[in-house]
XYZ file of C-alpha atoms in Angstrom:
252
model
C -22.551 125.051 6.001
C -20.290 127.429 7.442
C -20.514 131.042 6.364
C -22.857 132.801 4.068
C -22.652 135.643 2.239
C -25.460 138.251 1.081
C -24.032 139.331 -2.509
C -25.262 142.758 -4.619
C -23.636 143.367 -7.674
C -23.183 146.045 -9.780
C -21.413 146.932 -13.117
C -20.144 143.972 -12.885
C -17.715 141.741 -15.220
C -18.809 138.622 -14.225
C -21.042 138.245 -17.488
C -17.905 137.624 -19.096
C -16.909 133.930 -17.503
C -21.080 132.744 -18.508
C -19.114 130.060 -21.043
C -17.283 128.648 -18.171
C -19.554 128.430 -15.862
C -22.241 127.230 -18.675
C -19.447 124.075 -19.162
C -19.879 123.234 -15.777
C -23.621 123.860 -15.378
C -23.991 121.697 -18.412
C -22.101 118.772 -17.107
C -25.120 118.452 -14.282
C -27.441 118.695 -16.349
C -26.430 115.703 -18.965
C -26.262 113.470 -16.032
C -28.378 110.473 -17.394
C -31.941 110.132 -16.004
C -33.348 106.923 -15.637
C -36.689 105.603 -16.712
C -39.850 106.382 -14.281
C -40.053 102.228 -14.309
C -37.243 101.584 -12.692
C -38.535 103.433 -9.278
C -41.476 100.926 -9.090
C -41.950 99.502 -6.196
C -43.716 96.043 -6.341
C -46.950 97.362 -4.890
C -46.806 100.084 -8.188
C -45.866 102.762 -5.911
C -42.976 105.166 -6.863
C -39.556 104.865 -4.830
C -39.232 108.451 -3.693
C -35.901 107.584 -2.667
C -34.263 106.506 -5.873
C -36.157 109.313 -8.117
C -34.195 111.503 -5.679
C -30.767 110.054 -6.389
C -31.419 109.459 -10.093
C -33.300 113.336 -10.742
C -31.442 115.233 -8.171
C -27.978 113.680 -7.178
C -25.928 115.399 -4.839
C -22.099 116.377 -6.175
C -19.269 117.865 -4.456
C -19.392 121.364 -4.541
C -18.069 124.365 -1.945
C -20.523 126.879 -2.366
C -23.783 127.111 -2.848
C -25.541 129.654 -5.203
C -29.078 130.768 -4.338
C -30.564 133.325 -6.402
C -33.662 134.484 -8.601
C -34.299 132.187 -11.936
C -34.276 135.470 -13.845
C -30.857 135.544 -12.521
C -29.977 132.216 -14.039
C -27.078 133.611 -16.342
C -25.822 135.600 -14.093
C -25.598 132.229 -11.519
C -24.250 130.731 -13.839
C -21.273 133.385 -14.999
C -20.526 133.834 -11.447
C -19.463 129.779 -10.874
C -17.390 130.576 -13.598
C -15.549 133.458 -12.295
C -15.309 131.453 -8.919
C -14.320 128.306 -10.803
C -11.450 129.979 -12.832
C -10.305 132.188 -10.220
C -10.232 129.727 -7.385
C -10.981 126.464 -8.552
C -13.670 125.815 -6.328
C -17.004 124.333 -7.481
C -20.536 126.117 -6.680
C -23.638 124.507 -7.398
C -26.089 126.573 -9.228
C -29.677 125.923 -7.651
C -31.531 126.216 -11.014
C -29.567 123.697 -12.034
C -32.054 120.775 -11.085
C -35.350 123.129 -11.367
C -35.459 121.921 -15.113
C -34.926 118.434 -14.151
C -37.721 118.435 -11.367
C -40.176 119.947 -14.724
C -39.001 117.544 -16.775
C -39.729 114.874 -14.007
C -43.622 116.083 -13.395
C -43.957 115.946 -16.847
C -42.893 112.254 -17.240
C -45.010 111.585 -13.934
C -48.182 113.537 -15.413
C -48.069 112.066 -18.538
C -48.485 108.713 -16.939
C -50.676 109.085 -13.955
C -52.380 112.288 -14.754
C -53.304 112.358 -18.060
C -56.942 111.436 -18.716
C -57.086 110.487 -22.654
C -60.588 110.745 -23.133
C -60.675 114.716 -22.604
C -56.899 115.103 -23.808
C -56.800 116.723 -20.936
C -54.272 116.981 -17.030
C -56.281 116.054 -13.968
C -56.508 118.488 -11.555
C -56.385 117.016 -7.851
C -53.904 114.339 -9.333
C -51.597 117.315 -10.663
C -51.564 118.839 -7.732
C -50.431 115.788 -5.915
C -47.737 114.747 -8.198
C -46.423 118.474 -8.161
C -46.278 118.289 -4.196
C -44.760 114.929 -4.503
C -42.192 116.207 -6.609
C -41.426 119.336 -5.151
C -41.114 117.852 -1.822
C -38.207 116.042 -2.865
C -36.524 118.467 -4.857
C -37.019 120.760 -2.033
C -35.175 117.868 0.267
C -32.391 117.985 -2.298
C -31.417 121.337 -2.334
C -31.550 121.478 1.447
C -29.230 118.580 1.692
C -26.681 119.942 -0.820
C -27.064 123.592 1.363
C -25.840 121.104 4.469
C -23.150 120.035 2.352
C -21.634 123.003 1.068
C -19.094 124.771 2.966
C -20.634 128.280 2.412
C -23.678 129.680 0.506
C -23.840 132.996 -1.669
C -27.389 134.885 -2.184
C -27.208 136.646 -5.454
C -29.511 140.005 -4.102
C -30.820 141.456 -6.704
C -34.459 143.394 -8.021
C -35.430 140.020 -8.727
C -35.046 138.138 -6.411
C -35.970 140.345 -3.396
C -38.819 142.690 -3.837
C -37.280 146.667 -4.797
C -39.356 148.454 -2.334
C -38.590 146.088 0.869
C -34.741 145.835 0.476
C -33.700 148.172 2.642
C -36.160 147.949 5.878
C -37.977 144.679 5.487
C -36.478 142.446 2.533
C -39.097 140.289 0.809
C -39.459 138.285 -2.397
C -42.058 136.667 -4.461
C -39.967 133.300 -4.734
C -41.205 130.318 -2.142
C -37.668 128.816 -3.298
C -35.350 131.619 -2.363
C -37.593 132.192 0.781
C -37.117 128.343 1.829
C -33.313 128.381 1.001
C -32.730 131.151 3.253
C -34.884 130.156 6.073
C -32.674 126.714 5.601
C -29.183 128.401 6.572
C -30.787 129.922 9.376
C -31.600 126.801 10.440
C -29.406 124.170 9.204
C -26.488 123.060 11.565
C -23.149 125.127 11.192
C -20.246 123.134 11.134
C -16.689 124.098 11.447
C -13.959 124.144 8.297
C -12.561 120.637 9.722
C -15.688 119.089 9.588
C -16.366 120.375 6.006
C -12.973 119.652 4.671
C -12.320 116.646 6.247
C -15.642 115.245 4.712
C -16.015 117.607 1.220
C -13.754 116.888 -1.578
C -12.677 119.393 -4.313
C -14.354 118.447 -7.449
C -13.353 119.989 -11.208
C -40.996 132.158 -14.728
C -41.607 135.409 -13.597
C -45.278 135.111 -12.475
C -47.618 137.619 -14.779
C -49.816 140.408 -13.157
C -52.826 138.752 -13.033
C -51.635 135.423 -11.476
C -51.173 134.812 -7.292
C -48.511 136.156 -6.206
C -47.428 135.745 -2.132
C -44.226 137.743 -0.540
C -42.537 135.872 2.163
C -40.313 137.824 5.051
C -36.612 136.859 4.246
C -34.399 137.529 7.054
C -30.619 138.499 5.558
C -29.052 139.214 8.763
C -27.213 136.147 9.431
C -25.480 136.854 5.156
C -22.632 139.108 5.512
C -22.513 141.848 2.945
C -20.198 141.446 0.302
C -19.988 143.619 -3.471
C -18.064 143.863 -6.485
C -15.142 145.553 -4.336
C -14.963 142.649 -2.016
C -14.947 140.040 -4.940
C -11.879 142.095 -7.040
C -9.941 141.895 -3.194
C -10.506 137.917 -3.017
C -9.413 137.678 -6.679
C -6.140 139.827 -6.196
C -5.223 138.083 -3.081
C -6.177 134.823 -4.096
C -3.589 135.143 -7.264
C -1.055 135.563 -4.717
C -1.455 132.484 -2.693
C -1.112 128.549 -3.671
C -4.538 127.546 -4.861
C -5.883 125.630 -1.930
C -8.866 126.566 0.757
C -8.996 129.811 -1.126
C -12.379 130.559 0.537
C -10.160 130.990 3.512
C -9.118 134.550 1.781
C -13.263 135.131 1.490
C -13.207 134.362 5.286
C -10.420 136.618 6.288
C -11.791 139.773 4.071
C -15.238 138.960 5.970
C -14.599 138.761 9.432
């Protein structure tokens, strides 16, 4: 990672590039999954590695798009407007959340299930869920390390309406982890990244827990529409290549 950017959007147009960016977001997720079988280990066990690799692969992409899952479209419309505009390739986080559900359901149906009661055990749910989201968790902060620069997509759903301004919090353990990650995660300088990345083409109801974790935004630089219609002018104006750079120079 080496910059990120703390987006808020309004009256936007970027609803209108949803059917690119839905072409690209559907490419990751037709990615072939194999069977749960072939991650056995010879002592039964599941190969935590390999599930990773098969479930959650990690692709070339230079940004990385965090954001609410009620913000999915919207995700999803923006990679399009970056895609067409600059060519570059953001990876939508939501992407693989689908995969990791369809995953626990392939794992509970096995190990879980308990036929006589057509019924999920409890304690072993709860295991295979912390199983799984363990390593999609792992996943997403490896492709955060990867990606050259990160945008949060700051909106009423994903951080909480009466804590943006003085304290910003959200309901979402995801979006809280993801953002605690680029605070952490090691910076690296555009060599590094380019020399090593390659360009590449549930609401919770009322009634149920719900647990706001602190998210710190002051390491994300600011950025609006205004700033996005600036990179898109200039970026029309130069050869398309390292047109981040013009994101960069608008940011300082």
């Amino acid at each position: 990672m080496y910059r990120g950017f703390n987006l808020k959007l309004e009256n936007s147009n970027i609803y209108n590039y949803y059917d690119s960016g839905s072409a690209l977001y559907s490419a990751v997720r037709n990615i072939i999954h194999e069977k749960l079988n072939s991650f056995l280990n010879e002592d039964g066990s599941l190969n935590a590695s390999i599930m990773k690799a098969n479930w959650f692969p990690q692709f070339k992409a230079d940004i990385f798009i965090s954001h609410s899952h009620n913000n999915e479209n919207l995700a999803i419309s923006l990679a399009g407007w970056i895609f067409i505009n600059f060519h570059l390739v953001s990876f939508v986080d939501s992407c693989i959340w689908g995969c990791a559900n369809d995953l626990l359901r392939d794992i509970d149906d096995i190990f879980c299930y308990k036929v006589e009661t057509d019924t999920y055990s409890y304690s072993k749910r709860n295991n295979s869920t912390s199983h799984v989201h363990m390593i999609l968790s792992t996943a997403l902060n490896m492709m955060i390390d990867k990606t050259e620069c990160i945008i949060f997509l700051n909106t009423p759903d994903s951080i909480c309406a009466e804590t943006a301004i003085h304290k910003p919090r959200t309901y979402s353990p995801w979006i809280y982890s993801e953002i605690a990650m680029t605070q952490l995660i090691r910076k690296k300088t555009l060599e590094e990244h380019r020399g090593l990345v390659k360009k590449a083409a549930q609401l919770l109801s009322e009634e149920q827990l719900r647990i706001k974790y602190d998210v710190d935004l002051s390491h994300l630089k600011d950025i609006d529409d205004n700033v996005l219609k600036e990179w898109e002018r200039r970026a029309k104006l130069l050869p398309k290549e390292n047109l981040l750079d013009v994101l960069y120079e608008l940011c300082p």
